[in-house]
Coordinates of C-alpha atoms in Angstrom, one line a residue:
M1 CA -18.0 21.7 -17.7
R2 CA -20.8 19.2 -18.2
L3 CA -20.5 15.5 -17.9
I4 CA -20.1 14.1 -21.4
F5 CA -21.9 10.8 -22.2
Y6 CA -21.3 8.2 -24.9
C7 CA -22.6 9.2 -28.2
C8 CA -23.7 7.2 -31.2
L9 CA -21.0 8.8 -33.4
A10 CA -18.6 6.0 -33.8
S11 CA -15.2 5.4 -35.3
S12 CA -14.4 2.2 -37.3
R13 CA -12.8 0.8 -34.1
E14 CA -15.9 1.6 -32.1
I15 CA -18.2 -0.1 -34.7
K16 CA -15.9 -3.2 -34.3
H17 CA -16.4 -3.0 -30.5
A18 CA -20.2 -2.8 -31.1
R19 CA -20.1 -6.0 -33.0
F20 CA -18.1 -7.6 -30.2
K21 CA -20.8 -6.8 -27.7
R22 CA -23.5 -8.7 -29.7
S23 CA -21.3 -11.6 -30.8
G24 CA -21.4 -15.1 -29.3
M25 CA -25.1 -14.9 -28.4
N26 CA -26.0 -18.6 -28.3
P27 CA -29.8 -19.4 -28.1
L28 CA -31.0 -19.2 -24.5
K29 CA -31.6 -22.5 -22.9
S30 CA -33.8 -23.3 -19.9
K31 CA -31.0 -24.9 -17.8
Y32 CA -27.3 -24.3 -17.2
D33 CA -24.6 -25.7 -15.0
V34 CA -23.6 -22.1 -14.0
A35 CA -25.3 -18.8 -14.3
I36 CA -23.1 -15.7 -13.7
I37 CA -24.6 -12.4 -12.8
G38 CA -22.5 -9.6 -14.2
G39 CA -20.2 -9.6 -17.2
G40 CA -17.3 -7.7 -15.7
H41 CA -13.8 -9.1 -15.9
N42 CA -14.3 -11.3 -12.8
G43 CA -17.4 -12.9 -14.1
L44 CA -15.7 -13.5 -17.4
V45 CA -12.7 -15.1 -15.8
A46 CA -15.0 -17.5 -14.0
A47 CA -16.9 -18.2 -17.2
C48 CA -13.7 -19.0 -19.0
Y49 CA -12.5 -21.5 -16.4
L50 CA -15.8 -23.2 -16.1
A51 CA -16.6 -23.3 -19.8
K52 CA -13.1 -24.7 -20.5
A53 CA -13.9 -27.4 -17.9
G54 CA -16.9 -28.4 -20.0
M55 CA -19.7 -26.8 -18.0
S56 CA -22.5 -24.9 -19.7
V57 CA -22.4 -21.2 -18.6
L58 CA -24.8 -18.3 -18.9
V59 CA -23.4 -14.8 -18.4
L60 CA -26.1 -12.1 -17.7
E61 CA -25.0 -8.5 -18.0
R62 CA -27.2 -5.6 -17.1
N63 CA -25.6 -3.1 -19.4
D64 CA -25.6 -3.2 -23.2
V65 CA -21.9 -4.3 -23.4
L66 CA -19.7 -6.6 -21.4
G67 CA -16.9 -5.3 -19.2
G68 CA -18.3 -3.5 -16.2
A69 CA -15.6 -1.4 -14.7
T70 CA -13.0 -2.8 -17.1
L71 CA -14.7 -1.2 -20.1
S72 CA -12.9 0.7 -22.9
R73 CA -14.9 2.9 -25.2
Q74 CA -14.9 6.1 -27.3
V75 CA -15.8 8.6 -24.5
F76 CA -15.9 11.7 -26.6
P77 CA -18.1 11.8 -29.7
G78 CA -16.4 12.2 -33.0
V79 CA -12.9 11.6 -31.6
D80 CA -11.1 8.3 -32.3
A81 CA -9.7 7.7 -28.9
R82 CA -10.7 4.6 -26.9
L83 CA -10.2 5.2 -23.2
S84 CA -10.2 2.8 -20.2
V85 CA -13.2 4.5 -18.7
Y86 CA -13.2 3.4 -15.1
S87 CA -10.2 1.2 -14.1
Y88 CA -7.0 2.0 -15.9
L89 CA -3.9 0.3 -14.4
V90 CA -3.2 -3.4 -13.5
S91 CA -1.2 -4.9 -10.7
L92 CA -3.2 -7.7 -9.1
L93 CA -3.9 -9.9 -12.1
P94 CA -1.9 -13.1 -11.5
Q95 CA 0.2 -14.3 -14.4
K96 CA -1.3 -17.8 -13.7
I97 CA -4.7 -16.6 -14.8
I98 CA -3.3 -15.1 -18.0
D99 CA -1.4 -18.3 -18.7
D100 CA -4.2 -20.7 -17.8
L101 CA -6.6 -18.9 -20.1
D102 CA -4.0 -18.2 -22.8
L103 CA -4.9 -14.5 -22.8
K104 CA -3.2 -12.2 -25.3
F105 CA -3.0 -9.4 -22.9
Q106 CA 0.2 -7.4 -22.5
L107 CA 1.1 -5.2 -19.5
R108 CA 3.8 -2.5 -20.0
S109 CA 6.0 -0.8 -17.3
R110 CA 6.1 3.0 -17.1
K111 CA 9.5 4.7 -17.1
T112 CA 8.4 7.0 -14.3
A113 CA 7.0 5.7 -11.0
S114 CA 5.7 9.1 -9.8
W115 CA 6.1 12.8 -9.7
T116 CA 5.0 14.7 -6.6
P117 CA 5.1 18.5 -6.5
S118 CA 4.2 20.9 -3.7
F119 CA 4.8 24.4 -2.6
H120 CA 6.6 25.5 0.6
D121 CA 6.9 29.2 1.4
G122 CA 6.1 29.9 -2.2
R123 CA 8.8 27.6 -3.6
L124 CA 8.2 24.6 -5.7
R125 CA 9.3 21.4 -4.1
E126 CA 9.2 18.2 -6.2
L127 CA 10.2 14.6 -6.2
L128 CA 10.4 12.4 -9.4
I129 CA 10.9 8.7 -8.7
Q130 CA 12.0 6.6 -11.7
N131 CA 11.4 2.9 -12.2
N132 CA 14.7 0.9 -12.0
S133 CA 17.1 3.8 -11.3
S134 CA 18.1 3.8 -7.7
S135 CA 21.0 6.2 -8.1
A136 CA 18.8 8.9 -9.7
N137 CA 16.2 8.3 -7.0
R138 CA 18.7 8.7 -4.2
E139 CA 19.9 11.9 -5.7
A140 CA 16.3 13.2 -6.1
F141 CA 15.5 12.5 -2.4
A142 CA 18.7 14.2 -1.3
E143 CA 18.0 17.2 -3.4
L144 CA 14.5 17.5 -1.9
T145 CA 15.4 16.9 1.8
G146 CA 19.1 17.7 2.0
S147 CA 20.2 14.3 3.2
D148 CA 19.9 10.5 2.5
K149 CA 17.9 9.8 5.7
D150 CA 14.4 9.8 4.1
Y151 CA 15.6 7.8 1.1
E152 CA 17.0 5.2 3.5
G153 CA 13.7 5.2 5.3
Y154 CA 11.9 4.8 2.0
L155 CA 14.0 1.8 1.1
K156 CA 13.3 0.3 4.6
L157 CA 9.6 0.6 4.0
Q158 CA 10.0 -1.1 0.6
E159 CA 11.9 -4.0 2.4
L160 CA 9.0 -4.4 4.8
E161 CA 6.5 -4.4 1.9
E162 CA 8.5 -7.0 0.0
S163 CA 8.6 -9.3 3.0
V164 CA 4.8 -9.2 3.5
T165 CA 4.2 -9.5 -0.2
K166 CA 6.2 -12.7 -0.4
A167 CA 4.0 -14.1 2.4
I168 CA 0.6 -13.1 1.0
W169 CA 0.7 -12.9 -2.8
P170 CA 1.3 -16.5 -3.7
G171 CA -1.7 -17.7 -1.7
L172 CA -4.4 -15.4 -3.1
I173 CA -5.5 -18.0 -5.6
S174 CA -5.6 -20.8 -3.1
P175 CA -8.0 -21.7 -0.2
M176 CA -7.6 -19.3 2.7
V177 CA -5.5 -20.0 5.8
S178 CA -5.9 -18.4 9.1
R179 CA -4.0 -15.3 10.3
E180 CA -2.2 -17.5 12.8
E181 CA -1.2 -20.1 10.2
L182 CA 0.1 -17.5 7.8
R183 CA 2.1 -15.7 10.5
S184 CA 3.6 -18.9 11.8
R185 CA 5.3 -19.5 8.4
L186 CA 7.2 -16.2 8.6
D187 CA 10.8 -15.8 9.7
K188 CA 11.8 -13.2 12.3
D189 CA 12.4 -10.3 9.9
T190 CA 9.1 -10.9 8.1
R191 CA 7.2 -11.0 11.4
I192 CA 8.6 -7.5 12.0
A193 CA 7.1 -6.4 8.7
W194 CA 3.9 -8.1 9.4
Q195 CA 3.5 -6.3 12.7
A196 CA 4.2 -2.9 11.1
L197 CA 1.9 -3.3 8.1
I198 CA -0.9 -5.6 9.5
E199 CA -1.1 -5.2 13.2
E200 CA -0.4 -1.5 13.8
P201 CA -1.8 1.6 12.2
L202 CA 0.1 2.4 9.0
G203 CA 0.9 5.9 10.2
D204 CA 3.2 4.5 12.9
V205 CA 5.7 2.9 10.5
I206 CA 5.5 5.8 8.0
E207 CA 6.3 8.4 10.6
Q208 CA 9.0 6.2 12.1
H209 CA 11.0 5.9 8.9
I210 CA 10.2 9.2 7.0
S211 CA 10.2 12.8 8.2
D212 CA 9.4 14.8 5.1
D213 CA 5.7 15.6 4.8
L214 CA 5.7 15.3 1.0
I215 CA 7.3 11.8 1.0
R216 CA 5.1 10.7 3.9
G217 CA 2.1 11.6 1.8
L218 CA 3.5 9.9 -1.3
V219 CA 3.7 6.6 0.6
F220 CA 0.4 6.9 2.4
T221 CA -1.6 7.5 -0.7
D222 CA -1.9 3.8 -1.4
G223 CA -3.7 3.5 1.9
R224 CA -6.5 5.8 0.8
I225 CA -7.5 4.8 -2.8
G226 CA -11.3 4.9 -2.9
V227 CA -11.8 4.8 0.8
S228 CA -12.2 7.4 3.6
T229 CA -9.5 6.9 6.2
Y230 CA -6.4 8.5 7.9
P231 CA -3.0 7.3 9.0
H232 CA -3.9 6.3 12.6
D233 CA -7.4 5.0 11.9
P234 CA -7.9 2.3 14.6
S235 CA -10.0 0.2 12.2
L236 CA -6.8 -0.4 10.1
L237 CA -8.8 0.2 6.9
Q238 CA -5.8 2.2 5.6
N239 CA -3.6 -0.9 6.2
K240 CA -5.9 -3.1 4.2
S241 CA -6.1 -0.7 1.3
F242 CA -2.3 -0.3 1.4
L243 CA -1.7 -4.1 1.3
Y244 CA -3.8 -4.5 -1.9
H245 CA -1.8 -1.7 -3.6
I246 CA 1.7 -3.1 -2.8
I247 CA 1.4 -6.8 -3.2
G248 CA 0.4 -7.1 -6.9
G249 CA 2.6 -9.5 -9.0
G250 CA 4.9 -9.9 -6.0
T251 CA 6.3 -6.4 -6.7
G252 CA 3.5 -3.9 -6.3
E253 CA 4.2 -2.4 -9.7
W254 CA 1.1 -1.0 -11.5
K255 CA 1.4 -1.4 -15.2
V256 CA -0.4 -0.1 -18.3
P257 CA -2.7 -2.5 -20.2
V258 CA -1.6 -2.2 -23.9
G259 CA -4.6 -1.3 -26.0
G260 CA -6.6 -0.3 -22.9
M261 CA -8.5 -2.2 -20.3
G262 CA -11.1 -3.3 -22.9
V263 CA -8.5 -5.7 -24.4
L264 CA -8.8 -7.8 -21.3
V265 CA -12.5 -8.0 -21.7
E266 CA -12.3 -8.9 -25.5
Q267 CA -9.7 -11.6 -24.7
L268 CA -11.9 -13.2 -22.0
H269 CA -14.9 -13.0 -24.2
K270 CA -13.0 -14.7 -27.0
V271 CA -11.8 -17.5 -24.8
A272 CA -15.2 -18.2 -23.3
H273 CA -17.0 -18.0 -26.6
A274 CA -14.5 -20.4 -28.3
T275 CA -15.5 -23.2 -25.9
G276 CA -19.0 -23.3 -27.4
N277 CA -20.2 -23.6 -23.8
T278 CA -21.0 -20.0 -23.0
T279 CA -24.1 -17.9 -23.7
F280 CA -23.8 -14.1 -23.2
Q281 CA -26.9 -12.1 -22.6
T282 CA -26.5 -8.3 -22.4
N283 CA -29.3 -5.9 -21.4
A284 CA -30.4 -8.5 -18.9
K285 CA -31.4 -7.2 -15.5
V286 CA -31.6 -10.0 -12.9
I287 CA -34.5 -9.4 -10.5
R288 CA -34.7 -12.5 -8.4
I289 CA -32.9 -15.7 -7.5
D290 CA -34.9 -18.6 -6.0
N291 CA -32.6 -21.1 -4.4
G292 CA -33.9 -24.7 -4.5
A293 CA -32.5 -27.9 -2.9
R294 CA -30.4 -28.6 -5.9
D295 CA -30.9 -25.9 -8.6
S296 CA -31.5 -22.2 -8.4
T297 CA -34.0 -20.3 -10.7
V298 CA -32.7 -17.0 -11.9
T299 CA -35.3 -14.5 -13.1
F300 CA -34.2 -11.6 -15.3
E301 CA -35.7 -9.0 -17.6
H302 CA -34.8 -8.6 -21.2
D303 CA -36.6 -6.8 -24.0
E304 CA -39.3 -5.8 -21.4
K305 CA -40.1 -9.5 -20.8
E306 CA -39.3 -11.8 -17.9
H307 CA -37.2 -14.9 -18.5
Q308 CA -36.3 -17.7 -16.2
V309 CA -33.4 -20.2 -16.3
D310 CA -32.3 -22.9 -13.9
A311 CA -28.7 -23.3 -12.8
R312 CA -26.9 -25.8 -10.6
F313 CA -24.7 -22.9 -9.4
V314 CA -25.1 -19.2 -9.4
L315 CA -22.1 -16.8 -9.3
C316 CA -22.7 -13.1 -8.4
N317 CA -20.3 -10.5 -9.8
A318 CA -22.3 -7.8 -8.1
S319 CA -22.1 -6.7 -4.5
A320 CA -23.1 -8.8 -1.5
H321 CA -25.8 -6.1 -0.9
V322 CA -27.3 -6.7 -4.3
L323 CA -27.1 -10.5 -3.9
N324 CA -29.0 -10.3 -0.6
Q325 CA -31.7 -8.3 -2.4
L326 CA -31.9 -10.9 -5.2
T327 CA -32.2 -13.8 -2.8
E328 CA -34.6 -11.9 -0.5
E329 CA -32.1 -12.4 2.4
K330 CA -32.1 -9.7 5.1
S331 CA -30.3 -6.9 3.3
V332 CA -27.9 -4.3 4.8
P333 CA -29.9 -1.0 5.3
S334 CA -29.0 1.6 2.8
D335 CA -27.5 3.9 5.5
K336 CA -25.1 1.0 6.4
V337 CA -23.7 0.4 3.0
V338 CA -20.1 1.4 2.9
E339 CA -19.8 4.4 0.6
G340 CA -17.1 5.0 -1.9
A341 CA -15.0 8.1 -1.9
G342 CA -13.4 8.3 -5.3
F343 CA -13.9 10.7 -8.2
K344 CA -12.9 10.0 -11.8
I345 CA -11.9 12.4 -14.5
N346 CA -11.1 11.3 -18.1
M347 CA -9.5 13.9 -20.4
L348 CA -8.2 14.0 -24.0
L349 CA -5.6 16.7 -24.6
K350 CA -4.4 18.2 -27.9
K351 CA -1.1 18.8 -26.2
L352 CA 0.6 18.1 -22.9
P353 CA 0.8 21.1 -20.6
K354 CA 4.2 22.6 -19.7
L355 CA 5.2 22.2 -16.0
L356 CA 6.3 24.9 -13.7
S357 CA 9.3 22.7 -13.0
D358 CA 12.7 23.6 -14.4
R359 CA 14.0 20.1 -13.7
H360 CA 11.4 17.8 -15.4
T361 CA 9.3 17.7 -18.5
A362 CA 5.7 16.9 -18.8
E363 CA 6.7 13.7 -20.7
D364 CA 8.7 12.6 -17.7
A365 CA 6.2 13.6 -15.0
F366 CA 2.9 12.4 -16.6
A367 CA 4.5 9.0 -17.7
G368 CA 4.1 8.0 -14.0
T369 CA 1.6 8.9 -11.3
V370 CA 1.4 12.6 -10.6
H371 CA 0.4 13.3 -7.0
I372 CA -1.7 16.5 -6.5
A373 CA -2.2 17.9 -3.0
E374 CA -1.2 14.6 -1.5
G375 CA 1.1 15.8 1.3
Y376 CA 0.7 14.0 4.6
Q377 CA -0.9 16.8 6.6
Q378 CA -2.9 18.1 3.6
M379 CA -4.6 14.7 3.2
M380 CA -5.5 14.6 6.8
T381 CA -7.1 18.1 6.5
S382 CA -8.9 17.0 3.3
Y383 CA -10.2 13.8 5.0
Q384 CA -11.5 15.8 8.0
E385 CA -13.3 18.4 5.8
S386 CA -15.0 15.6 3.8
M387 CA -16.1 13.8 6.9
K388 CA -17.8 17.0 8.0
G389 CA -19.8 17.0 4.8
N390 CA -17.8 19.6 3.0
I391 CA -16.0 19.5 -0.3
P392 CA -12.3 19.6 0.6
T393 CA -10.7 23.0 0.0
R394 CA -7.7 21.4 -1.7
P395 CA -8.8 17.9 -2.7
P396 CA -6.1 15.4 -3.3
G397 CA -5.8 13.2 -6.3
E398 CA -3.5 11.6 -8.8
I399 CA -3.0 11.6 -12.6
Y400 CA -1.4 9.4 -15.2
C401 CA -1.1 9.5 -19.0
H402 CA -1.8 6.2 -20.7
T403 CA -0.6 7.4 -24.1
L404 CA 3.0 8.2 -23.0
T405 CA 3.4 4.4 -22.4
D406 CA 1.0 3.0 -25.0
D407 CA -0.4 5.2 -27.8
S408 CA -2.4 2.4 -29.4
I409 CA -5.6 3.6 -27.9
L410 CA -5.5 6.7 -30.2
S411 CA -5.9 6.7 -34.0
H412 CA -2.9 7.3 -36.1
D413 CA -4.1 10.8 -36.9
L414 CA -4.4 11.8 -33.2
N415 CA -1.0 10.4 -32.5
Q416 CA 0.5 12.4 -35.3
R417 CA -1.1 15.6 -34.0
G418 CA 0.3 15.0 -30.5
Y419 CA -2.8 14.1 -28.6
H420 CA -2.7 12.4 -25.2
T421 CA -5.1 11.1 -22.6
L422 CA -5.1 12.0 -18.9
T423 CA -6.8 10.0 -16.2
F424 CA -7.4 11.6 -12.8
F425 CA -8.5 9.7 -9.7
G426 CA -9.6 11.9 -6.8
L427 CA -9.7 11.2 -3.1
D428 CA -12.0 12.3 -0.2
M429 CA -15.1 12.6 -2.3
P430 CA -17.6 10.4 -0.4
Y431 CA -21.0 9.5 -1.9
R432 CA -22.8 11.6 0.6
L433 CA -21.5 14.8 -0.9
F434 CA -23.3 14.2 -4.2
E435 CA -26.6 12.5 -3.1
K436 CA -28.8 15.6 -3.1
D437 CA -27.4 17.6 -6.0
N438 CA -25.0 15.5 -8.0
D439 CA -24.7 17.7 -11.1
R440 CA -24.0 20.9 -9.3
V441 CA -21.5 19.3 -6.8
R442 CA -19.8 17.3 -9.5
D443 CA -19.1 20.5 -11.5
E444 CA -17.8 22.2 -8.4
V445 CA -15.5 19.3 -7.5
L446 CA -14.2 19.1 -11.1
S447 CA -13.4 22.8 -11.0
R448 CA -11.4 22.4 -7.7
Y449 CA -9.4 19.5 -9.1
L450 CA -8.5 21.4 -12.3
T451 CA -7.4 24.3 -10.2
G452 CA -5.3 22.0 -8.1
I453 CA -3.6 20.7 -11.3
N454 CA -3.1 24.1 -12.7
Q455 CA -1.0 25.4 -9.8
F456 CA 1.8 23.2 -11.1
L457 CA 1.5 24.0 -14.8
R458 CA 2.5 26.9 -17.0
D459 CA -0.4 26.2 -19.4
P460 CA -3.9 25.9 -17.8
I461 CA -5.2 22.4 -18.4
E462 CA -8.3 23.9 -19.9
D463 CA -6.2 25.3 -22.7
C464 CA -4.8 21.9 -23.5
L465 CA -8.1 20.0 -23.8
A466 CA -9.1 18.8 -27.2
S467 CA -12.7 19.4 -28.5
D468 CA -15.1 16.7 -29.5
G469 CA -17.2 16.5 -32.6
N470 CA -19.7 18.9 -31.1
G471 CA -17.1 21.4 -30.1
D472 CA -17.3 20.6 -26.4
P473 CA -14.1 20.1 -24.3
C474 CA -13.0 16.5 -24.0
V475 CA -13.4 16.0 -20.2
E476 CA -15.7 13.5 -18.5
A477 CA -16.2 13.6 -14.7
M478 CA -17.8 10.9 -12.5
S479 CA -18.6 11.1 -8.8
A480 CA -19.3 8.1 -6.6
F481 CA -23.0 8.7 -7.3
D482 CA -22.3 8.5 -11.1
L483 CA -20.4 5.2 -10.6
E484 CA -23.4 3.7 -8.8
Q485 CA -25.6 4.7 -11.7
K486 CA -23.3 3.6 -14.5
V487 CA -21.6 0.4 -13.3
H488 CA -23.8 -0.3 -10.2
L489 CA -21.1 0.1 -7.6
P490 CA -23.0 0.3 -4.3
K491 CA -22.7 4.0 -3.3
G492 CA -19.8 4.2 -5.7
N493 CA -17.7 1.9 -3.7
I494 CA -15.0 0.4 -6.0
F495 CA -14.6 -2.5 -3.6
H496 CA -18.3 -3.3 -3.4
G497 CA -18.2 -2.8 0.4
G498 CA -15.7 -3.0 3.2
L499 CA -12.2 -4.3 2.5
S500 CA -11.2 -7.6 4.1
W501 CA -7.8 -9.0 5.0
P502 CA -6.3 -11.4 2.6
F503 CA -6.6 -14.3 5.0
A504 CA -9.3 -16.2 6.9
E505 CA -10.6 -14.1 9.8
S506 CA -12.6 -16.9 11.5
D507 CA -12.3 -20.6 12.0
E508 CA -15.2 -21.1 9.6
E509 CA -13.4 -19.4 6.8
V510 CA -10.3 -21.6 7.0
G511 CA -10.1 -23.7 3.9
Q512 CA -12.7 -21.7 2.1
W513 CA -12.1 -19.8 -1.2
G514 CA -13.6 -16.5 0.2
V515 CA -16.5 -16.6 -2.2
E516 CA -19.0 -18.6 -0.1
T517 CA -22.4 -17.3 1.0
K518 CA -25.2 -18.6 3.2
N519 CA -26.6 -20.5 0.2
P520 CA -24.4 -23.6 -0.6
N521 CA -24.7 -23.2 -4.4
I522 CA -24.5 -19.4 -4.7
F523 CA -21.2 -17.7 -4.6
L524 CA -19.6 -14.3 -4.9
C525 CA -17.2 -13.9 -7.8
G526 CA -16.5 -10.2 -7.8
S527 CA -15.0 -7.5 -5.6
A528 CA -17.4 -8.3 -2.7
A529 CA -15.6 -11.7 -2.2
K530 CA -12.7 -11.9 0.2
R531 CA -9.5 -11.0 -1.6
G532 CA -11.6 -9.1 -4.2
G533 CA -11.2 -5.6 -5.5
A534 CA -9.2 -4.0 -8.3
V535 CA -8.6 -5.6 -11.7
S536 CA -7.3 -9.0 -10.5
G537 CA -9.6 -11.8 -11.7
I538 CA -8.8 -13.4 -8.3
P539 CA -12.4 -13.7 -7.1
G540 CA -13.5 -14.9 -10.5
H541 CA -10.8 -17.6 -10.4
N542 CA -11.6 -18.6 -6.9
A543 CA -15.3 -18.9 -7.5
A544 CA -14.7 -21.1 -10.5
M545 CA -12.3 -23.3 -8.3
K546 CA -15.1 -23.6 -5.7
V547 CA -17.6 -24.7 -8.3
M548 CA -15.3 -27.3 -9.8
E549 CA -14.4 -28.5 -6.3
L550 CA -18.0 -29.1 -5.5
S551 CA -18.8 -30.7 -8.8
K552 CA -15.9 -33.1 -8.4
N553 CA -17.1 -34.0 -4.9
N554 CA -20.6 -34.6 -6.1
R555 CA -19.4 -36.9 -8.8

């Protein structure tokens, strides 16, 4: 199945979206208080805060629409479905940012947390975990394992997670404190949790409390989203990834954005535009930043011409690697850039497939996160195969259905006909696998993922796919290589580089916002900042706070 790209055949809602991308284009000035490179959600969060504070802001976006990885669009030509193309669930966006900016952005809980199927000796084993139903969950664990032991271990792990979350989450939108300072604030029980989740390999605590392979894998999945790692990785990369997936909102719950991720972008654009202080320029490729004693000069290409603007401060929503190139600092060699390992599949279905399960319906399972080939041992095997340069034999991944929780992203006609979206995020697909022959390898990986899904279905997923206006199946696949090409993620890394701990890791960082660079007036405002990554707005907020702090001090 070929990769399907955006087509000019647009629905009425897509035409409205096209107007949105061109609106608010104030005349370009020669000087701004702040220039922001990248119009993704973090850049837009920063723009909102700074513009509301009375500063003049220029947002330069390389693509033809704002949004970056928080984009919604009509993926399949001739089909009135507006999908969250890259990022699709929200956990880390603080309510304070929503309230401060008065964003009309609703997040909705899913009735199902997860469904995890596997086969053992030819027999289907499955675990469905509900949100807010402890009695049903206890029963499901006991039915799977034959006792309450693993459920009690699962609850113990949740207690540890909650303890660490209470210590870390509130401080993510404040200046950083040191590891020692943060740890000193903890009581005895929380220090035990800190030791288990931050100081020791994640595999230790999982294996201590849970014995069943399927449940171990279910828990460990959060430690591998978009990164290549394993339970006992001495780098503790798995612990860092796990932390960012369990602390969101103080609960770790991942919620569905009503209307799709693009609603967040539209709301941020609306707030920034309403101030009258923000200029948006799309199709603007920044090629150089010259840092002066007081102002910086930003040079960018637009309409095949070079333009220059001066700015008191520059915020970069791109990666630190890209920023180094723009400022002509010593850049990280290409072979040292931390590669991504995720694979994205967007699908539109004319019907939900029937499960092999006799206990649960597709409506129950797909309403939450469906874990495919994510048993504990299977994920270690998959990781090892990918690190040897091979496509994993049984690649792991997870699926969810947006429309079972929020059907507003589909037209009334599609809803009436029973259409649904499926979003699949695959693991263990590092950039290196796709570098030499992306098209061929992408197709092979897509085939393996669909095969992995089909083993748990009565209807092959291919038979459930809708057709677009050209008669092609509605499936879009993107490798780490594609993500680099489309949304400029370095080697497809959804975190823009290596993950950091959510606290200061040196004396120099204590009291900083985590956005600072070697240049005193240039700051990171995206995933490359400390405490960046995912749809959070946190680095955008923190960069804006840094600029306002400096402006106040200068006055």
